[in-house]
Amino acid sequence: MIDLQVLTQAVGDLDEKTILTMINDFVATNPSGEDAQKVVFACQQGMAIVGDLFERNEYYVGDLIFAGELLSTTIDILKPVLSGVATQKVGSIVIGTVQGDLHDIGKNIFGSMAEAAGFNVYDLGIDVSPSAFVEKAKEVKPQIIGMSGVLTLAIDSMKSTVKALNEAGLRDSVKIIIGGNPVNEDACKQIGADAFTTNAAEGLKTCQGWVK
Amino acid sequence: MTDVVALTNERNQMFRDLFSGKTPKRVPISNPATQDFAIQYAGLDLAECQWDLTKLEPVYDKFCQDFITDTYPGGSIRIPSHYQLLGSTPIIMSSSGFMQHPEVVGLLAEEYDQFIASPYDCIIETILPRLYTELNGEPGKVAMALAKAMRVHSDDMAYLGTIRAKMNAKYGFATMGAALTEAPFDFMADFLRSFKGISGDVRRYPDKVSAACEAVLPLMVKKGTLPNPSMLGYTFIPLHMAPYLRDKDFAALYWPTFKKLIETLAEMGQTVQLFVENDWMRYLDYLYELPENTIMRFEYGDPKLVKEKLGKKHIVSGFYPITLLQTGTKQQCVDKAKELLDILAPGGRYWWQADKSIINLEASGPVVENLRAVLEYVHENGTY
Amino acid sequence: MLGGEDKMDSKYYETWEEYLAQHPELEGKPTQAIAPKIERYEDLMFTFIMDLLL
């Protein structure tokens, strides 16, 4: 049986070789869906270590991106043995880079970390119009909407998106978090979001707090 | 000598003094707003004006008239026509009309050795055809696309140059040349390996990353060389990836070729302006090692600490938060300018620029009024 | 001439000396006028190409 503590630590260390060897060996034993769930959980705990190291300035954004990539590779390998098990999701988030902005690095980091933490993530991509956010929110009824942007114009687009959600009567049923270079407390108030962050790990903690 | 020529001479002298470590007669100012902002300020359509450049002369005239600055406010800009003709994927126009850079991968991980063997060959044969769809295919088609793109770019640049010359003649801006280049590591990251790709490479094959940076260094030097190194002007180098790296990766992979690049350009007698993007506060001791009078425009950080550590050797700029122009009152905006002047001007070696460029203008917002107030304040009170 | 071309080591970039060696027909022609022009467009192309990746 796979040593889950060793796996958690390997994820925390971002030790790609060890992780892939362990996961591949594990899948080769034709494990049960339940055991596979435990492995996913161990990986998520490893990601929590990554988040802590990031907060302590031992890891930086490049490391988070690498962590996200490692984790999605891992989940892909596990998928065949996970199928058939009802995966428990902690909540659902709709994310996107707002209209007029094409920068998606921050959004992608947040998305992969949120997915790793067990959220159902609906990523609308880049240059997303307010109406596209509204349509998706109507369709999947997420607990959280995450808007991302790097340009200062993103602030205006975020404002229009919140307005559109308001007009569609959806504002009160979701929490809204904004992320990216130009956001700060003042911008957050102006936009009418519930929280802001310039740091994906911190943003994820905020979201986890909301769905507890 | 006309008043305008005298003004240009005076401004040129301010920058000559600044770049050589002397204290200019006042703090020089560069308007952080860009051509995109200027088009919106004139109430015109962003996409249309970037295609039809003849619309831009009155745009610039109003822009130059209404916002005080010592340098021409039409710096490095991307014009869409040649990107369109080349089938560009790394630079495209968004729905709002801004030219932007989505994440792309021009070089695959397994192509590192090919790149290291000859970076320029690899760029022509592998990277450009992958990123620019019109450069991929029959040689005849590629030749036609390249010829059209090169010609339109040359025409566009000449047209913008004419507008610039007219504005300089009318408003007496400093006349400076500029060349654009990048730190080798940033070059490898931005269009070649992507943020995601390079983040993995740093852990998977650091030796190849290092060799690629060394291999591309001569190209980066050449790209950053002014037509005449003794002319008034600078090499502009926007810095990207360092804040996202661990200290040890920075020391091993980013810093060595970056330092060589700056030293080589300085030895040629050129001024270098770094746009120090994001948070470099943990690298200040490294920055201190760079040649005297390197200009460092900071996006973020503690101005006091930077002045204390770098202010006697280097030229400090930036820090002014443009988001304040969007969210603050006029008084708050002016107070911020005063605060930065008080910290950064004493002893010289300070150039007023903002932390970022302003590209967007919300017509109903306070940015125009706040920006004008700040530029006027610094113009009138910018003593060292 | 810009710096760095001695290390370009590419079949898509030639210094004037390399170019001249390939083009004997230029022997005896006014190379003082030809050289700067050939160099200028070699460098313009280089700058254009590199700007596509910056």
Short mmCIF file of N, CA and C in Angstrom, two decimals, chain B residues 184-287:
data_model
loop_
_atom_site.label_atom_id
_atom_site.label_comp_id
_atom_site.label_asym_id
_atom_site.label_seq_id
_atom_site.Cartn_x
_atom_site.Cartn_y
_atom_site.Cartn_z
N PRO B 184 17.80 37.76 -20.44
CA PRO B 184 17.71 36.47 -21.13
C PRO B 184 16.68 35.51 -20.53
N PHE B 185 16.61 35.42 -19.21
CA PHE B 185 15.65 34.51 -18.59
C PHE B 185 14.21 34.92 -18.93
N ASP B 186 13.94 36.23 -18.89
CA ASP B 186 12.60 36.72 -19.22
C ASP B 186 12.26 36.43 -20.68
N PHE B 187 13.26 36.58 -21.55
CA PHE B 187 13.04 36.28 -22.96
C PHE B 187 12.65 34.81 -23.13
N MET B 188 13.36 33.94 -22.42
CA MET B 188 13.04 32.51 -22.51
C MET B 188 11.62 32.23 -21.99
N ALA B 189 11.20 33.00 -20.97
CA ALA B 189 9.90 32.74 -20.35
C ALA B 189 8.74 33.31 -21.17
N ASP B 190 8.85 34.58 -21.59
CA ASP B 190 7.67 35.30 -22.05
C ASP B 190 6.98 34.72 -23.28
N PHE B 191 7.69 34.61 -24.38
CA PHE B 191 7.06 34.11 -25.62
C PHE B 191 7.52 32.68 -25.94
N LEU B 192 8.58 32.22 -25.27
CA LEU B 192 9.15 30.94 -25.68
C LEU B 192 8.59 29.79 -24.84
N ARG B 193 8.91 29.78 -23.55
CA ARG B 193 8.47 28.65 -22.74
C ARG B 193 7.17 28.90 -21.98
N SER B 194 6.75 30.15 -21.85
CA SER B 194 5.56 30.53 -21.08
C SER B 194 5.86 30.50 -19.57
N PHE B 195 5.04 31.19 -18.86
CA PHE B 195 5.18 31.25 -17.39
C PHE B 195 5.12 29.84 -16.81
N LYS B 196 4.13 29.09 -17.27
CA LYS B 196 3.96 27.73 -16.76
C LYS B 196 5.14 26.84 -17.17
N GLY B 197 5.53 26.94 -18.44
CA GLY B 197 6.61 26.10 -18.95
C GLY B 197 7.92 26.35 -18.22
N ILE B 198 8.28 27.61 -18.07
CA ILE B 198 9.58 27.91 -17.45
C ILE B 198 9.56 27.52 -15.97
N SER B 199 8.38 27.62 -15.33
CA SER B 199 8.30 27.26 -13.91
C SER B 199 8.61 25.78 -13.72
N GLY B 200 8.20 24.96 -14.66
CA GLY B 200 8.55 23.54 -14.61
C GLY B 200 10.01 23.31 -14.99
N ASP B 201 10.48 24.02 -16.02
CA ASP B 201 11.86 23.85 -16.49
C ASP B 201 12.88 24.13 -15.40
N VAL B 202 12.59 25.15 -14.59
CA VAL B 202 13.50 25.55 -13.52
C VAL B 202 13.76 24.37 -12.59
N ARG B 203 12.74 23.53 -12.40
CA ARG B 203 12.93 22.37 -11.53
C ARG B 203 13.37 21.13 -12.31
N ARG B 204 12.91 20.99 -13.55
CA ARG B 204 13.20 19.75 -14.28
C ARG B 204 14.56 19.77 -14.96
N TYR B 205 14.89 20.88 -15.64
CA TYR B 205 16.20 20.94 -16.32
C TYR B 205 16.84 22.30 -16.20
N PRO B 206 17.25 22.65 -15.00
CA PRO B 206 17.88 23.97 -14.79
C PRO B 206 19.11 24.18 -15.67
N ASP B 207 19.86 23.11 -15.96
CA ASP B 207 21.07 23.28 -16.77
C ASP B 207 20.74 23.79 -18.17
N LYS B 208 19.65 23.28 -18.71
CA LYS B 208 19.27 23.72 -20.06
C LYS B 208 18.78 25.17 -20.04
N VAL B 209 18.05 25.53 -19.00
CA VAL B 209 17.59 26.92 -18.88
C VAL B 209 18.80 27.85 -18.84
N SER B 210 19.77 27.46 -18.03
CA SER B 210 20.97 28.27 -17.89
C SER B 210 21.74 28.39 -19.22
N ALA B 211 21.87 27.25 -19.93
CA ALA B 211 22.59 27.26 -21.21
C ALA B 211 21.84 28.10 -22.25
N ALA B 212 20.52 28.03 -22.22
CA ALA B 212 19.73 28.80 -23.18
C ALA B 212 19.90 30.30 -22.91
N CYS B 213 19.92 30.70 -21.64
CA CYS B 213 20.13 32.12 -21.29
C CYS B 213 21.50 32.60 -21.79
N GLU B 214 22.50 31.77 -21.61
CA GLU B 214 23.84 32.12 -22.10
C GLU B 214 23.83 32.25 -23.62
N ALA B 215 23.16 31.30 -24.29
CA ALA B 215 23.16 31.28 -25.75
C ALA B 215 22.47 32.51 -26.34
N VAL B 216 21.42 32.98 -25.66
CA VAL B 216 20.63 34.07 -26.22
C VAL B 216 21.17 35.44 -25.80
N LEU B 217 22.09 35.45 -24.86
CA LEU B 217 22.62 36.73 -24.37
C LEU B 217 23.14 37.66 -25.48
N PRO B 218 23.95 37.17 -26.44
CA PRO B 218 24.42 38.09 -27.49
C PRO B 218 23.28 38.72 -28.29
N LEU B 219 22.21 37.98 -28.49
CA LEU B 219 21.06 38.54 -29.21
C LEU B 219 20.39 39.64 -28.39
N MET B 220 20.35 39.42 -27.08
CA MET B 220 19.72 40.41 -26.21
C MET B 220 20.56 41.69 -26.15
N VAL B 221 21.88 41.53 -26.17
CA VAL B 221 22.78 42.69 -26.20
C VAL B 221 22.56 43.45 -27.50
N LYS B 222 22.58 42.73 -28.59
CA LYS B 222 22.42 43.37 -29.90
C LYS B 222 21.07 44.07 -30.00
N LYS B 223 20.02 43.43 -29.52
CA LYS B 223 18.68 44.02 -29.57
C LYS B 223 18.60 45.29 -28.72
N GLY B 224 19.37 45.34 -27.66
CA GLY B 224 19.31 46.48 -26.75
C GLY B 224 20.26 47.61 -27.09
N THR B 225 20.96 47.48 -28.21
CA THR B 225 21.95 48.49 -28.57
C THR B 225 21.30 49.64 -29.34
N LEU B 226 21.55 50.86 -28.88
CA LEU B 226 21.04 52.04 -29.59
C LEU B 226 21.83 52.23 -30.88
N PRO B 227 21.23 52.89 -31.90
CA PRO B 227 21.95 53.12 -33.16
C PRO B 227 23.30 53.79 -32.91
N ASN B 228 23.33 54.63 -31.91
CA ASN B 228 24.58 55.28 -31.56
C ASN B 228 24.63 55.38 -30.04
N PRO B 229 25.54 54.62 -29.42
CA PRO B 229 25.51 54.50 -27.96
C PRO B 229 25.68 55.84 -27.23
N SER B 230 26.23 56.84 -27.88
CA SER B 230 26.45 58.09 -27.16
C SER B 230 25.26 59.03 -27.28
N MET B 231 24.23 58.63 -28.05
CA MET B 231 23.06 59.50 -28.18
C MET B 231 22.29 59.56 -26.87
N LEU B 232 21.49 60.63 -26.70
CA LEU B 232 20.65 60.73 -25.52
C LEU B 232 19.52 59.70 -25.63
N GLY B 233 19.44 58.86 -24.64
CA GLY B 233 18.42 57.82 -24.69
C GLY B 233 18.80 56.68 -23.77
N TYR B 234 18.09 55.59 -23.90
CA TYR B 234 18.36 54.46 -23.01
C TYR B 234 17.85 53.16 -23.61
N THR B 235 18.40 52.09 -23.09
CA THR B 235 17.86 50.76 -23.39
C THR B 235 16.79 50.48 -22.35
N PHE B 236 15.60 50.14 -22.81
CA PHE B 236 14.50 49.87 -21.89
C PHE B 236 14.37 48.37 -21.69
N ILE B 237 14.40 47.95 -20.44
CA ILE B 237 14.32 46.52 -20.14
C ILE B 237 13.24 46.27 -19.09
N PRO B 238 12.07 45.79 -19.51
CA PRO B 238 11.06 45.42 -18.52
C PRO B 238 11.43 44.08 -17.88
N LEU B 239 11.37 44.01 -16.57
CA LEU B 239 11.77 42.78 -15.87
C LEU B 239 10.54 42.03 -15.39
N HIS B 240 10.49 40.73 -15.63
CA HIS B 240 9.26 40.00 -15.33
C HIS B 240 9.36 38.94 -14.26
N MET B 241 10.22 37.95 -14.48
CA MET B 241 10.07 36.68 -13.77
C MET B 241 10.70 36.60 -12.37
N ALA B 242 11.66 37.46 -12.08
CA ALA B 242 12.42 37.29 -10.84
C ALA B 242 11.56 37.18 -9.58
N PRO B 243 10.53 38.02 -9.44
CA PRO B 243 9.74 37.93 -8.19
C PRO B 243 9.02 36.59 -8.02
N TYR B 244 8.90 35.82 -9.10
CA TYR B 244 8.17 34.56 -9.02
C TYR B 244 9.09 33.37 -8.77
N LEU B 245 10.38 33.67 -8.63
CA LEU B 245 11.35 32.59 -8.45
C LEU B 245 11.82 32.52 -7.00
N ARG B 246 12.23 31.32 -6.61
CA ARG B 246 12.90 31.20 -5.32
C ARG B 246 14.27 31.87 -5.42
N ASP B 247 14.78 32.33 -4.28
CA ASP B 247 16.07 33.04 -4.27
C ASP B 247 17.15 32.24 -4.98
N LYS B 248 17.19 30.94 -4.70
CA LYS B 248 18.30 30.15 -5.27
C LYS B 248 18.15 29.99 -6.78
N ASP B 249 16.91 29.90 -7.27
CA ASP B 249 16.71 29.84 -8.72
C ASP B 249 17.07 31.16 -9.37
N PHE B 250 16.71 32.25 -8.71
CA PHE B 250 17.09 33.58 -9.21
C PHE B 250 18.61 33.69 -9.32
N ALA B 251 19.29 33.31 -8.24
CA ALA B 251 20.75 33.46 -8.21
C ALA B 251 21.42 32.61 -9.29
N ALA B 252 20.90 31.41 -9.50
CA ALA B 252 21.55 30.49 -10.44
C ALA B 252 21.14 30.74 -11.89
N LEU B 253 19.89 31.11 -12.12
CA LEU B 253 19.37 31.10 -13.48
C LEU B 253 19.04 32.48 -14.05
N TYR B 254 18.60 33.39 -13.21
CA TYR B 254 18.17 34.69 -13.73
C TYR B 254 19.33 35.69 -13.73
N TRP B 255 19.97 35.78 -12.59
CA TRP B 255 20.90 36.89 -12.35
C TRP B 255 22.15 36.90 -13.24
N PRO B 256 22.84 35.77 -13.43
CA PRO B 256 24.15 35.85 -14.12
C PRO B 256 24.07 36.50 -15.51
N THR B 257 23.16 36.06 -16.36
CA THR B 257 23.12 36.63 -17.71
C THR B 257 22.46 38.01 -17.73
N PHE B 258 21.56 38.25 -16.79
CA PHE B 258 20.96 39.58 -16.66
C PHE B 258 22.05 40.59 -16.32
N LYS B 259 22.89 40.26 -15.36
CA LYS B 259 23.97 41.16 -14.94
C LYS B 259 24.93 41.41 -16.11
N LYS B 260 25.27 40.35 -16.82
CA LYS B 260 26.18 40.51 -17.97
C LYS B 260 25.58 41.43 -19.02
N LEU B 261 24.28 41.27 -19.26
CA LEU B 261 23.60 42.12 -20.24
C LEU B 261 23.75 43.60 -19.87
N ILE B 262 23.43 43.92 -18.62
CA ILE B 262 23.47 45.32 -18.19
C ILE B 262 24.90 45.84 -18.23
N GLU B 263 25.83 45.02 -17.77
CA GLU B 263 27.24 45.46 -17.75
C GLU B 263 27.76 45.71 -19.16
N THR B 264 27.39 44.82 -20.09
CA THR B 264 27.85 44.99 -21.47
C THR B 264 27.31 46.28 -22.07
N LEU B 265 26.01 46.54 -21.85
CA LEU B 265 25.41 47.76 -22.39
C LEU B 265 26.04 49.00 -21.74
N ALA B 266 26.30 48.93 -20.44
CA ALA B 266 26.91 50.07 -19.75
C ALA B 266 28.33 50.32 -20.26
N GLU B 267 29.06 49.24 -20.50
CA GLU B 267 30.43 49.40 -21.02
C GLU B 267 30.43 50.06 -22.39
N MET B 268 29.36 49.86 -23.15
CA MET B 268 29.26 50.51 -24.46
C MET B 268 28.89 51.99 -24.31
N GLY B 269 28.65 52.42 -23.09
CA GLY B 269 28.33 53.82 -22.85
C GLY B 269 26.85 54.12 -22.87
N GLN B 270 26.02 53.07 -22.82
CA GLN B 270 24.58 53.28 -22.88
C GLN B 270 23.94 53.36 -21.50
N THR B 271 22.92 54.20 -21.41
CA THR B 271 22.11 54.23 -20.20
C THR B 271 21.08 53.10 -20.31
N VAL B 272 20.82 52.47 -19.18
CA VAL B 272 19.83 51.40 -19.17
C VAL B 272 18.71 51.77 -18.20
N GLN B 273 17.47 51.63 -18.66
CA GLN B 273 16.35 51.80 -17.75
C GLN B 273 15.65 50.47 -17.51
N LEU B 274 15.66 50.04 -16.26
CA LEU B 274 14.96 48.81 -15.90
C LEU B 274 13.57 49.17 -15.42
N PHE B 275 12.57 48.45 -15.91
CA PHE B 275 11.24 48.57 -15.33
C PHE B 275 11.12 47.40 -14.37
N VAL B 276 11.28 47.72 -13.10
CA VAL B 276 11.38 46.68 -12.07
C VAL B 276 9.96 46.28 -11.65
N GLU B 277 9.41 45.32 -12.38
CA GLU B 277 8.01 44.97 -12.18
C GLU B 277 7.82 44.06 -10.99
N ASN B 278 6.67 44.26 -10.32
CA ASN B 278 6.32 43.48 -9.14
C ASN B 278 7.32 43.72 -7.99
N ASP B 279 7.45 42.78 -7.12
CA ASP B 279 8.15 43.02 -5.86
C ASP B 279 9.60 42.50 -5.90
N TRP B 280 10.54 43.41 -5.95
CA TRP B 280 11.97 43.05 -6.00
C TRP B 280 12.67 43.34 -4.68
N MET B 281 11.92 43.62 -3.62
CA MET B 281 12.56 44.07 -2.39
C MET B 281 13.59 43.07 -1.85
N ARG B 282 13.35 41.77 -2.10
CA ARG B 282 14.35 40.81 -1.59
C ARG B 282 15.60 40.75 -2.46
N TYR B 283 15.59 41.46 -3.59
CA TYR B 283 16.76 41.43 -4.48
C TYR B 283 17.53 42.75 -4.50
N LEU B 284 17.25 43.64 -3.55
CA LEU B 284 17.90 44.96 -3.61
C LEU B 284 19.43 44.87 -3.58
N ASP B 285 19.96 43.92 -2.83
CA ASP B 285 21.43 43.80 -2.78
C ASP B 285 22.00 43.40 -4.13
N TYR B 286 21.25 42.59 -4.87
CA TYR B 286 21.68 42.25 -6.23
C TYR B 286 21.65 43.51 -7.11
N LEU B 287 20.52 44.21 -7.06
CA LEU B 287 20.39 45.41 -7.90
C LEU B 287 21.52 46.40 -7.62
#
